[in-house]
Short mmCIF file of C-alpha atoms in Angstrom, two decimals:
data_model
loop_
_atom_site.label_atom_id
_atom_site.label_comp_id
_atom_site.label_asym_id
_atom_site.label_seq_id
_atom_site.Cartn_x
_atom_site.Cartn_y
_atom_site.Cartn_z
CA UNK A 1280 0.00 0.00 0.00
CA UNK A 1281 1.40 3.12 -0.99
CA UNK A 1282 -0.14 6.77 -0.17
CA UNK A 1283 -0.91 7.74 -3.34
CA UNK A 1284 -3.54 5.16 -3.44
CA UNK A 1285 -5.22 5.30 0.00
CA UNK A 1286 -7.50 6.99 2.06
CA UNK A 1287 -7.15 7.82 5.76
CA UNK A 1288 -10.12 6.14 6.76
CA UNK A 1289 -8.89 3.00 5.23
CA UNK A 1290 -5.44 3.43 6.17
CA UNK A 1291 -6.15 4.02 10.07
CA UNK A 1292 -7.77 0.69 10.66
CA UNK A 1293 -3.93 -0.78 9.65
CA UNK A 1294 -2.03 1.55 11.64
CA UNK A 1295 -0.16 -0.07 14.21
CA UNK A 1296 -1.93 2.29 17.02
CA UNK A 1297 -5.28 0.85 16.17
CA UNK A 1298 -3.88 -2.92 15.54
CA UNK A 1299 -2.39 -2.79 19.56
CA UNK A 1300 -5.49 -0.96 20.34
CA UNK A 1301 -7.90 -3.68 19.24
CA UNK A 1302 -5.07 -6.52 20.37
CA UNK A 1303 -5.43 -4.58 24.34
CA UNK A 1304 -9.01 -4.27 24.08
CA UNK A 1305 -9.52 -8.25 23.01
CA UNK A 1306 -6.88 -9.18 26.15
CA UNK A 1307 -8.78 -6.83 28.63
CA UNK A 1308 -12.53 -8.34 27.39
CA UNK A 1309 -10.70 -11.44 28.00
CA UNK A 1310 -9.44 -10.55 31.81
CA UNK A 1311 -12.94 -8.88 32.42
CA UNK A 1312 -14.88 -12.40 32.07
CA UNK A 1313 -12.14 -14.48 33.49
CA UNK A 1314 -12.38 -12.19 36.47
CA UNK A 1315 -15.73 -12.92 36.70
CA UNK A 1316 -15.31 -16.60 36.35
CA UNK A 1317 -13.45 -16.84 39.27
CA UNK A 1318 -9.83 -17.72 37.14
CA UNK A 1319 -8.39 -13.88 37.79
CA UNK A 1320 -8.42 -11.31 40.29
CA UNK A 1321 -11.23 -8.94 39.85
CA UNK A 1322 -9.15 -6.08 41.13
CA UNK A 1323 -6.23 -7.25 38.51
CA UNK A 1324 -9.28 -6.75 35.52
CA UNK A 1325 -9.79 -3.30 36.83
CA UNK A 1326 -6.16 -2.99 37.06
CA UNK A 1327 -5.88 -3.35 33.34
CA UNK A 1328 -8.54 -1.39 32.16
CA UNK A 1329 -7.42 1.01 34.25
CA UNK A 1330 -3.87 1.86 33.06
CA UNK A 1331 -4.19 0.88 29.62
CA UNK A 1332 -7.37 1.96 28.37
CA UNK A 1333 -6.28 5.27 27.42
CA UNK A 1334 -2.35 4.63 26.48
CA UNK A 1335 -1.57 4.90 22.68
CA UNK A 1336 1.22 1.68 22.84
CA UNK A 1337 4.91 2.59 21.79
CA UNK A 1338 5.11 0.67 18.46
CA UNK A 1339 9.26 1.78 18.77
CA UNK A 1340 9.03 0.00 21.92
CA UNK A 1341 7.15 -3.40 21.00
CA UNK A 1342 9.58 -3.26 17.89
CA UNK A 1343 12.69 -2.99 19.74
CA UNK A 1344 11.37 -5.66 22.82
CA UNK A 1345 10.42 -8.26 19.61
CA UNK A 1346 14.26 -7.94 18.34
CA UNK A 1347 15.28 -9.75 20.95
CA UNK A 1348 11.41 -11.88 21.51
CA UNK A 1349 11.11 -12.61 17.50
CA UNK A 1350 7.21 -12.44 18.56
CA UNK A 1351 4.94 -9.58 18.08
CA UNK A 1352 2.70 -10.73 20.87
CA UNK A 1353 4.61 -11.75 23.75
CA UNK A 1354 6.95 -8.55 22.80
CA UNK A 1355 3.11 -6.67 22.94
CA UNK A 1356 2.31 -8.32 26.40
CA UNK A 1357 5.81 -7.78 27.52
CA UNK A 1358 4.93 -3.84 26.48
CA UNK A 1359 1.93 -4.01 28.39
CA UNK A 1360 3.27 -4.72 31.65
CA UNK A 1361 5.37 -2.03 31.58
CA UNK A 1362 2.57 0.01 31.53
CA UNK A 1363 0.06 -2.28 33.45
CA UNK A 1364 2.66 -3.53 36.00
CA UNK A 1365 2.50 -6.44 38.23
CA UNK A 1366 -1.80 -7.27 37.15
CA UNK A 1367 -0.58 -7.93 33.43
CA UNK A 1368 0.86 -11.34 34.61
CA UNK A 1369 -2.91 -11.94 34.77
CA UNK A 1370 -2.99 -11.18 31.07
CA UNK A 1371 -3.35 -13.88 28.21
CA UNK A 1372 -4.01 -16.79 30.64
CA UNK A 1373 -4.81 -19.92 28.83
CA UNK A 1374 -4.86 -17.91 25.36
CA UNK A 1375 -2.65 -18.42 22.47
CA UNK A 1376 -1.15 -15.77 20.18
CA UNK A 1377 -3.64 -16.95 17.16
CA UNK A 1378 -6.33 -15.86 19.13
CA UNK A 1379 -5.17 -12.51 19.43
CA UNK A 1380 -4.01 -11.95 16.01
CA UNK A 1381 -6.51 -13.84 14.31
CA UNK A 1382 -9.42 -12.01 16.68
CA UNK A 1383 -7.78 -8.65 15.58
CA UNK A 1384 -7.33 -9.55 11.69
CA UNK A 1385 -11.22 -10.31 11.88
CA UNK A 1386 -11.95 -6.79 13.25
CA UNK A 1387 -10.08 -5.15 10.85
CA UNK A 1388 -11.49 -6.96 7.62
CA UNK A 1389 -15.27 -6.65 8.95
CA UNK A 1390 -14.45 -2.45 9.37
CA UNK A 1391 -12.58 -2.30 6.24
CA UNK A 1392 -15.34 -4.00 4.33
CA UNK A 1393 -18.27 -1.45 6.11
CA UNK A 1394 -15.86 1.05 4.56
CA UNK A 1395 -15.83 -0.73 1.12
CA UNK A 1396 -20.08 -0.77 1.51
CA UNK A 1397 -20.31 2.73 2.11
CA UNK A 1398 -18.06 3.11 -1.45
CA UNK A 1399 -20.45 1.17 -3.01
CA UNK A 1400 -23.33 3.28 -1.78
CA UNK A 1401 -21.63 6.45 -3.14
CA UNK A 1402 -20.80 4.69 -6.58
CA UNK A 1403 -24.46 3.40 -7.07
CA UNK A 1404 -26.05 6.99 -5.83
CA UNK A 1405 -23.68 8.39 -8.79
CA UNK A 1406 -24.94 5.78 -11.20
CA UNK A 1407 -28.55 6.03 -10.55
CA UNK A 1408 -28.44 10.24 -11.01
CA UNK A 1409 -26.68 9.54 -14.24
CA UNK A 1410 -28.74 6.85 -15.52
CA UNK A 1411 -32.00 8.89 -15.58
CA UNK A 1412 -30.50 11.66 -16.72
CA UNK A 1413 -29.78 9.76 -20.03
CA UNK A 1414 -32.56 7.45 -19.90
CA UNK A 1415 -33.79 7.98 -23.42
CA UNK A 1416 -30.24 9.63 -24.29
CA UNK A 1417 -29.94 7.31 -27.55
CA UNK A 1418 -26.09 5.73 -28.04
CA UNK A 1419 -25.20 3.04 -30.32
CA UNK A 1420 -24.66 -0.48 -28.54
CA UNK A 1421 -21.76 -2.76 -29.76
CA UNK A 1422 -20.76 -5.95 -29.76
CA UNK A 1423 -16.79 -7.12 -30.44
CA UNK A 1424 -16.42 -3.29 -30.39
CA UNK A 1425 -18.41 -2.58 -33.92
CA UNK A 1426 -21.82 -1.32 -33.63
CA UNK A 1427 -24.59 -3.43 -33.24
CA UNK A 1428 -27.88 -1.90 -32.01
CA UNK A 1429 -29.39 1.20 -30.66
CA UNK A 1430 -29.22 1.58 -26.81
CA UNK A 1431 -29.81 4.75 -24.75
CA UNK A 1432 -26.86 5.71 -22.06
CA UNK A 1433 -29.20 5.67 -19.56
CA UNK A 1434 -29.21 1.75 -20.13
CA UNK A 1435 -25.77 1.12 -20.01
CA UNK A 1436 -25.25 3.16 -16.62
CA UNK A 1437 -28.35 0.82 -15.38
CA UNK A 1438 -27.31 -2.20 -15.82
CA UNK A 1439 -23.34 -0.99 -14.16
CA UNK A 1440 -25.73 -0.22 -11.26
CA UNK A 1441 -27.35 -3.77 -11.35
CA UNK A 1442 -24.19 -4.97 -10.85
CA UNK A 1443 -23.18 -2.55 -8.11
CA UNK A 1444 -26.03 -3.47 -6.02
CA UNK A 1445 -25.07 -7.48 -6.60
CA UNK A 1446 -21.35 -6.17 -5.66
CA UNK A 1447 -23.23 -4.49 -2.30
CA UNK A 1448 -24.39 -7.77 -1.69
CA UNK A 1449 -21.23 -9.84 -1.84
CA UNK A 1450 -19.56 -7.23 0.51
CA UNK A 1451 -22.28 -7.65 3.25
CA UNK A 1452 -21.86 -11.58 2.83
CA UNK A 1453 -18.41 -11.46 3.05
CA UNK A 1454 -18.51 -8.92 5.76
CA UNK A 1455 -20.43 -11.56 7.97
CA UNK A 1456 -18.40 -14.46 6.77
CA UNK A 1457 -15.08 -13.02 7.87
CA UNK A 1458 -16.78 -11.47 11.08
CA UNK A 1459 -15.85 -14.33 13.70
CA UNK A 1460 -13.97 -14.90 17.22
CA UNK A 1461 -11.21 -17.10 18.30
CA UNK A 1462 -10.23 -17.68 21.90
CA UNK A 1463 -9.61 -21.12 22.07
CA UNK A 1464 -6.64 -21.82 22.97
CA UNK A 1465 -4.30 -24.18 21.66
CA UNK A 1466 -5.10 -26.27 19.40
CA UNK A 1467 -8.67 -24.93 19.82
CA UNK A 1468 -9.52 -26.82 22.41
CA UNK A 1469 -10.41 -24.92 25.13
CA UNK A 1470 -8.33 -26.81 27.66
CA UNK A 1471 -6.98 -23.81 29.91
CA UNK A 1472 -9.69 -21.35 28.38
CA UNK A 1473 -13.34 -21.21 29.60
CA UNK A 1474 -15.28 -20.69 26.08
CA UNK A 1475 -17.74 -18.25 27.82
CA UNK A 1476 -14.86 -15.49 27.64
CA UNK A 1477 -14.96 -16.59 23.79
CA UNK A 1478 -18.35 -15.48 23.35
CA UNK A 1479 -18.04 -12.52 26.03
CA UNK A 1480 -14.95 -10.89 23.58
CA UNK A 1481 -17.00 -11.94 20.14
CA UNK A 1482 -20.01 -9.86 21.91
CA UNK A 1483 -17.41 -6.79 22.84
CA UNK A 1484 -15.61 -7.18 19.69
CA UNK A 1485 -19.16 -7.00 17.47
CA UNK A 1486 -17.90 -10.79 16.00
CA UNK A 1487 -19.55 -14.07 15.78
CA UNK A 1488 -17.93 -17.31 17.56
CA UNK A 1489 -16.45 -19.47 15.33
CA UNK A 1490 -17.34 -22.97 15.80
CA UNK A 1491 -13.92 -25.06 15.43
CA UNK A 1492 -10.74 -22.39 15.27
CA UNK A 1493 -8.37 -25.58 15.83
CA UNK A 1494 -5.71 -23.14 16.92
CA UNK A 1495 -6.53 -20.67 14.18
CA UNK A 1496 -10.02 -19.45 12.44
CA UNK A 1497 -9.96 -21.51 9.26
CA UNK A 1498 -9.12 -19.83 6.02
CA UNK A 1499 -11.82 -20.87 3.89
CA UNK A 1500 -13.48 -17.51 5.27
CA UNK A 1501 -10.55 -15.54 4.25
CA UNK A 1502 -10.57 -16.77 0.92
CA UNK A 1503 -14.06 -16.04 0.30
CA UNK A 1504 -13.39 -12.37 1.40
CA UNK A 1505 -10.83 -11.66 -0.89
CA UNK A 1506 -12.40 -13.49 -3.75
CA UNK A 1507 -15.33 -10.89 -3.06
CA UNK A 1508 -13.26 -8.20 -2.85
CA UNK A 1509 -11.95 -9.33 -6.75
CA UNK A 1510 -14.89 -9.62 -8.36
CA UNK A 1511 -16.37 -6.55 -6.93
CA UNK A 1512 -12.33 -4.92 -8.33
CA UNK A 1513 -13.38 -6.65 -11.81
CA UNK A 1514 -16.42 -4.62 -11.67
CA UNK A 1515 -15.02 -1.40 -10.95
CA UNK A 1516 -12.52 -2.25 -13.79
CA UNK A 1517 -15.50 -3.28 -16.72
CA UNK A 1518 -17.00 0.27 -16.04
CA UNK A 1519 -13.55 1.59 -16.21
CA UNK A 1520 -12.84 0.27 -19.63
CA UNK A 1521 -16.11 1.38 -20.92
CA UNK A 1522 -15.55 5.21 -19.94
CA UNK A 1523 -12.01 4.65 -21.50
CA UNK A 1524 -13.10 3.44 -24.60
CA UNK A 1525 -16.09 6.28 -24.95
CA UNK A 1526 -13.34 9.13 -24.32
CA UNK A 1527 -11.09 7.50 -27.23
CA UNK A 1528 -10.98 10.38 -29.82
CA UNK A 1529 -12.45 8.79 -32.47
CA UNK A 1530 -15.82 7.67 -30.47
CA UNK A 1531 -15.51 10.53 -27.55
CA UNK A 1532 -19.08 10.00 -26.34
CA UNK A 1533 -18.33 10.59 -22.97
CA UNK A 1534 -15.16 11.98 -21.02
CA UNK A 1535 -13.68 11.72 -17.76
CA UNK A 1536 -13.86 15.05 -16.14
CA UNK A 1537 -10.51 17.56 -17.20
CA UNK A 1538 -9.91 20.01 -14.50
CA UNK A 1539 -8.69 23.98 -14.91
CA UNK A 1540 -4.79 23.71 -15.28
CA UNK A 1541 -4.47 19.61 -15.46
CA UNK A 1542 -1.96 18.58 -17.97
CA UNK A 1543 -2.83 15.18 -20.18
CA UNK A 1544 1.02 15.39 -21.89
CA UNK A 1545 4.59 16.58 -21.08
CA UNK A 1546 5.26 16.33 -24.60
CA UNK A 1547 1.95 17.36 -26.20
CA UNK A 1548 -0.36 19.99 -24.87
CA UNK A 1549 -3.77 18.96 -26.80
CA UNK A 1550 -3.40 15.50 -24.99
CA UNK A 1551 -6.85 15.01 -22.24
CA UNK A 1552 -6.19 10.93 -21.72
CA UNK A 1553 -8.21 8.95 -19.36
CA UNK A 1554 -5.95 8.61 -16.68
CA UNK A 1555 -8.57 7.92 -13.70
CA UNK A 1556 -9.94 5.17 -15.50
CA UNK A 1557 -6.64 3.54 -16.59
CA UNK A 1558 -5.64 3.83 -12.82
CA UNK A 1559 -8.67 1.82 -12.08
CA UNK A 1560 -8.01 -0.74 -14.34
CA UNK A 1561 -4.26 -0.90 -12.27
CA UNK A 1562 -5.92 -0.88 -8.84
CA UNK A 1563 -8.10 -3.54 -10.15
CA UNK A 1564 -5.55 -6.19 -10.78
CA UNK A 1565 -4.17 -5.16 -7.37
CA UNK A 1566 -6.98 -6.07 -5.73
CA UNK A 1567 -7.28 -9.26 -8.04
CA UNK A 1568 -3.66 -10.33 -6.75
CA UNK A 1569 -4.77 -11.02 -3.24
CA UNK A 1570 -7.42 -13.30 -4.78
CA UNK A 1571 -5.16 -16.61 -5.22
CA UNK A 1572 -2.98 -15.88 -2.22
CA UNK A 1573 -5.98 -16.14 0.37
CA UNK A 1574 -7.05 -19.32 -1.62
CA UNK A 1575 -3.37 -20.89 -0.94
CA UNK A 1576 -3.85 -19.99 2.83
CA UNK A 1577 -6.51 -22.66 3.27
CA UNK A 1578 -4.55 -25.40 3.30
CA UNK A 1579 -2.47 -24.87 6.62
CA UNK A 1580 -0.95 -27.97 8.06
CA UNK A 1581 -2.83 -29.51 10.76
CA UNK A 1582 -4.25 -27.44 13.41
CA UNK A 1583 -2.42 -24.21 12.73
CA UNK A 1584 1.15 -23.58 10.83
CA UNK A 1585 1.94 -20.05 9.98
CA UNK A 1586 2.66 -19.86 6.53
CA UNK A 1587 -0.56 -17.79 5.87
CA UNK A 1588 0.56 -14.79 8.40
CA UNK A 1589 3.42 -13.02 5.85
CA UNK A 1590 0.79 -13.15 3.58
CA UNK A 1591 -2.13 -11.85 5.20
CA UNK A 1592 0.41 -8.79 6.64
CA UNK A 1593 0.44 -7.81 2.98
CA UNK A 1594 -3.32 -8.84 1.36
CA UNK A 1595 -5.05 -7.32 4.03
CA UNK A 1596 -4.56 -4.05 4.17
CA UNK A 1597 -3.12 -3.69 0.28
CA UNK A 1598 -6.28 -5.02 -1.00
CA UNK A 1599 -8.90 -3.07 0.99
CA UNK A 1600 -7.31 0.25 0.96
CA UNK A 1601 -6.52 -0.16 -2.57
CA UNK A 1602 -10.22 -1.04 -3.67
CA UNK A 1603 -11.36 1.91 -1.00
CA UNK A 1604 -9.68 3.93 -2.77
CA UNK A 1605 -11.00 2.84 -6.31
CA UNK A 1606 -14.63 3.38 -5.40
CA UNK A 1607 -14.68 6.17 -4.43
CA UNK A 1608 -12.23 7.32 -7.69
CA UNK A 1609 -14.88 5.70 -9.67
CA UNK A 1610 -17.87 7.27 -7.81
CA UNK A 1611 -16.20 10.89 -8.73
CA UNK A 1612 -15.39 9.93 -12.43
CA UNK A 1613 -19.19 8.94 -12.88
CA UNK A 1614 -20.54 11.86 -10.75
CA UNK A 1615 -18.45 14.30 -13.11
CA UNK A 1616 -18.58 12.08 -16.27
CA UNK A 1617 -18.63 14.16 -19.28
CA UNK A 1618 -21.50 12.98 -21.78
CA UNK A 1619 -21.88 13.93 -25.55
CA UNK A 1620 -24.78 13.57 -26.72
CA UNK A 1621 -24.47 14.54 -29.85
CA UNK A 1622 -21.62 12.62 -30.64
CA UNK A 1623 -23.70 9.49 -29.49
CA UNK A 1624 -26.09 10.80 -32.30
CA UNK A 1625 -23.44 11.15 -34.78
CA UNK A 1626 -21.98 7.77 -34.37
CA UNK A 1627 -25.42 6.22 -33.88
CA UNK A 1628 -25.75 7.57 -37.71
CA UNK A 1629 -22.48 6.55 -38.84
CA UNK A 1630 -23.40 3.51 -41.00
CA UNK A 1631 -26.38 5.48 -42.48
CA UNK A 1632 -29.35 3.36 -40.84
CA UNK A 1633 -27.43 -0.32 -40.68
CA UNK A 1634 -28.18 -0.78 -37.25
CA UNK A 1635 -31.45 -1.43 -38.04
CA UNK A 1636 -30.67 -4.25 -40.15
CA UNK A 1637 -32.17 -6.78 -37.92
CA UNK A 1638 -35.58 -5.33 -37.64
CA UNK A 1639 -35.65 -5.28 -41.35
CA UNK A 1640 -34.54 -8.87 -41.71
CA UNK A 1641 -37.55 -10.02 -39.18
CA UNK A 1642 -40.03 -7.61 -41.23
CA UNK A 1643 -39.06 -9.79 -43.87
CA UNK A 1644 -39.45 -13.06 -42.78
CA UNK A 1645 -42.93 -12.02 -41.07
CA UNK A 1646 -43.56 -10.82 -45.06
CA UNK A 1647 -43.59 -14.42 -46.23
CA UNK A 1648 -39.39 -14.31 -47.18
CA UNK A 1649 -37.73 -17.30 -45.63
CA UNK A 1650 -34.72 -16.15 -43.26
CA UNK A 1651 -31.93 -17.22 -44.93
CA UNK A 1652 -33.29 -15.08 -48.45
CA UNK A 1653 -34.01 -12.29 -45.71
CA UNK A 1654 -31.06 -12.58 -44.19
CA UNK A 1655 -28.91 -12.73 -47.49
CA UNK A 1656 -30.46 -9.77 -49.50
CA UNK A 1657 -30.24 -7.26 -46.09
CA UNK A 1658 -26.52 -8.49 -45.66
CA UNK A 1659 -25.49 -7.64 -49.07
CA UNK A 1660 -26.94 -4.05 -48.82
CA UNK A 1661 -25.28 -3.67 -45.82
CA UNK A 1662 -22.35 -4.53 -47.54
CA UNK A 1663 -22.22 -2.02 -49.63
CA UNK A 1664 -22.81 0.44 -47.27
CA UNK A 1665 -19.85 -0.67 -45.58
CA UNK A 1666 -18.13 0.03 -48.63
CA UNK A 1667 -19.09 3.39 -49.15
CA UNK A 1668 -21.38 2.90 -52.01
CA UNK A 1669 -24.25 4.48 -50.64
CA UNK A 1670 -27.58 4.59 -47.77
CA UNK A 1671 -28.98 1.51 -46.72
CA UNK A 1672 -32.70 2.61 -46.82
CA UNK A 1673 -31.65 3.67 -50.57
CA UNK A 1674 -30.05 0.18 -51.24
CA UNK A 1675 -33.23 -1.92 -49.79
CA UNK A 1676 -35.85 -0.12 -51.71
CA UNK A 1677 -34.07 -1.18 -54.78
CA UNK A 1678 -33.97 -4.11 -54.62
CA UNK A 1679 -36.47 -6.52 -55.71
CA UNK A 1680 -35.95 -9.52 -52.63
CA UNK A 1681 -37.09 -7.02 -50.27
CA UNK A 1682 -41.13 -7.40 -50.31
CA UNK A 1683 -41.67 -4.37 -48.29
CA UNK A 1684 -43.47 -1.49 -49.21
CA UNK A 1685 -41.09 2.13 -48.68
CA UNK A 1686 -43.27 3.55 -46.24
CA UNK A 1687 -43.11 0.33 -43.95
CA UNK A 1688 -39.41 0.39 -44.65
CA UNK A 1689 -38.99 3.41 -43.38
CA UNK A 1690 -40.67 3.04 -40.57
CA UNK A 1691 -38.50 0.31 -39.50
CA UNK A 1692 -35.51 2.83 -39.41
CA UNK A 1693 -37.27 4.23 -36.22
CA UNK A 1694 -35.13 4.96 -33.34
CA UNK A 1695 -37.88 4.74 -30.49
CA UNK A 1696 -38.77 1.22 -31.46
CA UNK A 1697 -35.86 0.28 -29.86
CA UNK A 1698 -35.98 2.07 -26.77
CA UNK A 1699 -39.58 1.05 -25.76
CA UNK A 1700 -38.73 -1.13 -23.00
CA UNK A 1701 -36.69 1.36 -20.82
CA UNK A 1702 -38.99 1.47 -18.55
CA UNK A 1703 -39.40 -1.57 -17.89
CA UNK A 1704 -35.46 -2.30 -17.26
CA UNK A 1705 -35.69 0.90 -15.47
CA UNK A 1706 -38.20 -0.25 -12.95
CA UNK A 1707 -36.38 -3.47 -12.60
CA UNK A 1708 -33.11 -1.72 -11.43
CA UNK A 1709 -34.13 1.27 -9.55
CA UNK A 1710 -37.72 0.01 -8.27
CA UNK A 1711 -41.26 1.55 -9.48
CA UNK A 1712 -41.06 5.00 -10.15
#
């Protein structure tokens, strides 16, 4: 994770102040119901709060006790009774470091995915204000990149906000998935731990028990997060490419926004490139490279090796700050998208009327024509249209094959015949009007 790419919000739940902050506050939960178990000192509970409730831990200090510990935890604890004095040897009793650490890592992926949810939110509130106002904004659709049929922009922005609200979704499912408690003990058994102060911490923390942690919560869940957290990268990347290709010069149908005194080229000063999008598309195979990582982290060896924790120091908070930080980049490009109009009307008109070759085809066929003579005398008009020869409508009136009267064949070149269902996709997406 790098700066440049990150916001603060996202960035503070991997600092290490928070990280010994939520580390403390699952070890004092702890203390707190194993005082009232009867297995520490009350007072000693108190104790703990007491001192270290308000302390922002020397991260210098845990560093330079772990140099000589080589283990973050025990060189935490050690920190903590300096602080906490004699009551800290009440600390961790019957706990293991996984149930820290994994306890913590939990915390910090369930807030880092409400974070990624409330990008969402501002990314579909920007596609829904954009979509109706270019609901009947016509556009030309395309398929392999050459124009097919007519579409309206407002379309294309709905169905990016279909798939935002199905991206919503998988958050909040992953979000609950990864959301779970470990204080088992080792090997998850619960042999020196009572599992009460399990549930007691998962209540404090805002996590669900997990059933069997053998040691450490499995990594199944893990994997699932991340693999949300890809596809819902891939999606931010598909709208990315489609706002790059609509700004290339030779379509420019829509435009990323270009801000008073922004520079597109050192070497050439007409230059206005996408470069929010194309950084999307970068932050989205970021995100995607945490994807196969998590997966190999499910298969530990027996009840807990470590060979998932270098990894997990890296994925977690690289992938969610990075994709944090790519919603709500995509949220602004849409909410300051650029949209030409008339140069969707233009190259809507570009092949003189051939987009309406399949409605022409079908009048056919419903003429009497079978579809394979319908098919073959509209596809070698449109031929020479693509040639340069001439219109279409001009081409299909002269010829004999096509049975239609030029009144009805004009009347298939009508652009609201395709846009008659709007609507209905409309009220599908956003809900009844």
């Amino acid at each position: 994770m790098i700066s440049r790419y990150s916001r603060p919000a996202a960035v503070s739940i991997w600092s290490q102040e928070t990280k010994y902050r939520i580390w403390f506050e699952i070890e004092a939960h702890a203390a707190t119901r194993m005082a009232e178990l009867g297995v520490i000192p009350t007072d000693a509970a108190e104790a703990i709060w007491a001192k270290g409730k308000d302390v922002v831990f020397d991260a210098d200090r845990i560093d330079e006790i772990e140099r000589t510990t080589k283990h973050d935890v025990i060189a935490f604890l050690t920190h903590v009774s300096e602080i906490v004095g004699e009551e800290a040897r009440f600390l961790h009793q019957g706990m293991t470091s996984s149930d820290v650490l994994d306890t913590c890592f939990a915390v910090q992926l369930a807030r880092s995915a409400d974070l990624l949810v409330e990008g969402v939110d501002r990314v579909l509130t920007a596609l829904e204000k954009r979509a109706k106002e270019h609901k009947l904004t016509p556009c030309v659709g395309r398929s392999h990149g050459i124009h097919a049929e007519p579409v309206t922009f407002g379309l294309k922005l709905a169905g990016y906000h279909a798939e935002f609200q199905r991206a919503k979704r998988r958050l909040l499912t992953a979000r609950e998935e990864i959301a779970t408690c470990a204080i088992s003990g080792a090997v998850g058994t619960f042999a020196n731990v009572d599992p009460a102060v399990e549930q007691y911490v998962a209540d404090k923390m805002g996590l669900a028990v997990e059933p069997v942690s053998t040691q450490v919560i499995p990594r199944d869940r893990h994997a699932a997060f991340f693999a949300a957290l890809g596809v819902v990268a891939s999606s931010v990347e598909r709208l990315a490419i489609e706002i790059r290709h609509l700004q290339r010069t030779e379509v420019l149908e829509a435009e990323e926004p270009f801000d008073p005194g922004q520079k597109g080229s050192s070497a050439m000063p007409h230059k206005r490139n996408p470069i929010l999008t194309e950084n999307l598309t970068g932050l989205a195979r970021l995100v995607r490279s945490a994807v196969v990582p998590a997966m190999e982290n499910v298969a530990l060896w027996h009840e807990r090796d470590i060979s998932h924790s270098s990894v997990e120091r890296g994925i977690g908070p690289d992938a969610t700050i990075h994709l944090d930080f790519a919603l709500h980049r995509l949220a602004g490009v849409v909410e300051r998208l650029n949209v030409y109009p008339a140069n969707m009307e233009k190259n809507l008109n570009l092949l003189g009327g051939l987009v309406h070759s399949q409605r022409v085809m079908l009048a056919l066929t419903q003429a009497g024509v079978s579809r394979e003579d319908a098919y073959a005398a509209v596809q070698e008009n449109a031929m020479k249209v693509w040639r340069g020869e001439g219109r279409f409508l001009d081409f299909l009136k002269a010829d004999a094959r096509v049975t239609l009267p030029a009144e009805q064949l004009e009347a298939l070149f009508d652009l609201g015949y395709h846009t008659k269902h709007v609507d209905t996709v409309f009220a599908r997406v956003f809900g009844a009007a």
